[in-house]
mmCIF file of C-alpha atoms in Angstrom:
data_model
loop_
_atom_site.group_PDB
_atom_site.id
_atom_site.type_symbol
_atom_site.label_atom_id
_atom_site.label_comp_id
_atom_site.label_asym_id
_atom_site.label_seq_id
_atom_site.Cartn_x
_atom_site.Cartn_y
_atom_site.Cartn_z
ATOM 1 C CA MET A 1 38.232 -69.768 -19.986
ATOM 2 C CA ASP A 2 40.832 -71.141 -22.365
ATOM 3 C CA ASN A 3 43.531 -73.665 -21.509
ATOM 4 C CA ARG A 4 46.375 -71.170 -21.569
ATOM 5 C CA THR A 5 44.754 -68.942 -18.969
ATOM 6 C CA SER A 6 43.919 -71.958 -16.835
ATOM 7 C CA MET A 7 47.498 -73.221 -17.036
ATOM 8 C CA LEU A 8 48.914 -69.830 -16.053
ATOM 9 C CA PHE A 9 46.504 -69.634 -13.127
ATOM 10 C CA PHE A 10 47.502 -73.158 -12.091
ATOM 11 C CA ILE A 11 51.198 -72.232 -12.194
ATOM 12 C CA ALA A 12 50.454 -69.151 -10.083
ATOM 13 C CA LEU A 13 48.681 -71.360 -7.538
ATOM 14 C CA VAL A 14 51.676 -73.713 -7.418
ATOM 15 C CA ILE A 15 53.995 -70.753 -6.773
ATOM 16 C CA LEU A 16 51.633 -69.494 -4.067
ATOM 17 C CA PHE A 17 51.689 -72.954 -2.498
ATOM 18 C CA ALA A 18 55.504 -72.986 -2.523
ATOM 19 C CA PHE A 19 55.621 -69.717 -0.570
ATOM 20 C CA THR A 20 52.852 -70.893 1.740
ATOM 21 C CA PHE A 21 54.639 -74.148 2.494
ATOM 22 C CA VAL A 22 57.921 -72.360 3.238
ATOM 23 C CA PHE A 23 56.139 -69.924 5.557
ATOM 24 C CA GLY A 24 54.437 -72.850 7.289
ATOM 25 C CA ILE A 25 57.660 -74.779 7.826
ATOM 26 C CA ASP A 26 59.400 -71.657 9.072
ATOM 27 C CA ALA A 27 56.538 -70.886 11.451
ATOM 28 C CA LEU A 28 56.744 -74.397 12.897
ATOM 29 C CA ALA A 29 60.542 -74.377 13.214
ATOM 30 C CA LEU A 30 60.813 -70.919 14.766
ATOM 31 C CA PRO A 31 58.361 -69.145 17.048
ATOM 32 C CA ASN A 32 57.188 -66.754 14.330
ATOM 33 C CA VAL A 33 53.450 -66.112 14.531
ATOM 34 C CA THR A 34 53.364 -63.799 11.499
ATOM 35 C CA TYR A 35 54.626 -66.532 9.184
ATOM 36 C CA GLY A 36 52.119 -68.962 10.686
ATOM 37 C CA ILE A 37 49.231 -66.610 9.947
ATOM 38 C CA LEU A 38 50.527 -66.022 6.418
ATOM 39 C CA ALA A 39 50.733 -69.775 5.889
ATOM 40 C CA LEU A 40 47.199 -70.274 7.197
ATOM 41 C CA ILE A 41 45.849 -67.587 4.864
ATOM 42 C CA GLY A 42 47.874 -68.999 1.976
ATOM 43 C CA PHE A 43 46.471 -72.511 2.437
ATOM 44 C CA VAL A 44 42.899 -71.218 2.584
ATOM 45 C CA VAL A 45 43.426 -69.071 -0.529
ATOM 46 C CA CYS A 46 45.002 -71.992 -2.435
ATOM 47 C CA ILE A 47 42.118 -74.328 -1.635
ATOM 48 C CA SER A 48 39.360 -71.778 -2.237
ATOM 49 C CA PHE A 49 40.741 -70.481 -5.559
ATOM 50 C CA SER A 50 41.348 -74.011 -6.774
ATOM 51 C CA LEU A 51 37.819 -75.146 -5.945
ATOM 52 C CA PHE A 52 36.360 -71.985 -7.489
ATOM 53 C CA GLN A 53 38.350 -72.510 -10.682
ATOM 54 C CA TRP A 54 37.359 -76.181 -10.714
ATOM 55 C CA ALA A 55 33.681 -75.214 -10.486
ATOM 56 C CA LEU A 56 34.031 -72.759 -13.375
ATOM 57 C CA LEU A 57 35.864 -75.278 -15.535
ATOM 58 C CA LYS A 58 33.349 -77.996 -14.684
ATOM 59 C CA LYS A 59 30.587 -75.730 -15.935
ATOM 60 C CA GLU A 60 32.489 -75.063 -19.173
ATOM 61 C CA ARG A 61 33.839 -78.628 -19.538
ATOM 62 C CA GLY A 62 37.429 -77.354 -19.444
ATOM 63 C CA ALA A 63 40.428 -79.603 -19.935
ATOM 64 C CA MET A 64 42.173 -78.418 -16.747
ATOM 65 C CA MET A 65 39.287 -79.454 -14.496
ATOM 66 C CA PRO A 66 40.981 -82.589 -13.022
ATOM 67 C CA TRP A 67 44.167 -80.646 -12.344
ATOM 68 C CA PHE A 68 42.448 -78.120 -10.105
ATOM 69 C CA MET A 69 40.514 -80.795 -8.212
ATOM 70 C CA THR A 70 43.682 -82.832 -7.647
ATOM 71 C CA TYR A 71 45.476 -79.681 -6.524
ATOM 72 C CA ALA A 72 42.704 -78.905 -4.016
ATOM 73 C CA VAL A 73 42.835 -82.441 -2.594
ATOM 74 C CA VAL A 74 46.629 -82.413 -2.229
ATOM 75 C CA ILE A 75 46.637 -78.949 -0.649
ATOM 76 C CA GLY A 76 43.816 -80.051 1.673
ATOM 77 C CA ILE A 77 45.865 -83.016 2.887
ATOM 78 C CA ILE A 78 48.927 -80.829 3.466
ATOM 79 C CA PHE A 79 46.739 -78.228 5.202
ATOM 80 C CA VAL A 80 45.437 -80.848 7.629
ATOM 81 C CA TRP A 81 49.026 -81.951 8.270
ATOM 82 C CA TYR A 82 49.987 -78.310 8.967
ATOM 83 C CA LEU A 83 47.071 -77.843 11.368
ATOM 84 C CA THR A 84 47.962 -81.012 13.287
ATOM 85 C CA ARG A 85 51.586 -79.889 13.537
ATOM 86 C CA CYS A 86 50.408 -76.507 14.857
ATOM 87 C CA GLY A 87 48.169 -78.256 17.375
ATOM 88 C CA SER A 88 51.068 -80.400 18.545
ATOM 89 C CA ALA A 89 53.381 -77.380 18.796
ATOM 90 C CA PHE A 90 50.851 -75.439 20.879
ATOM 91 C CA LYS A 91 50.126 -78.547 22.982
ATOM 92 C CA TRP A 92 46.410 -78.445 22.157
ATOM 93 C CA TRP A 93 46.356 -82.246 21.871
#
């Protein structure tokens, strides 16, 4: 995969994260379960696509490899934050 395609895919993942984050914040602020489920799916898709792309680029020694790994780590940290906020909102802990 060339760098241009990787960069476009990375930009698409950033846009997906923006929508996912907005849905997550809205689901926490208002009792809207649909937005919460969309945010949960969005976080999982962001992390899984990023790790899949990272594995492909690692195999090909692509230049965008560190970007996708960093993206997966940052999204993972925000995903854990979102899950803890959901747990606090539902009084699970």
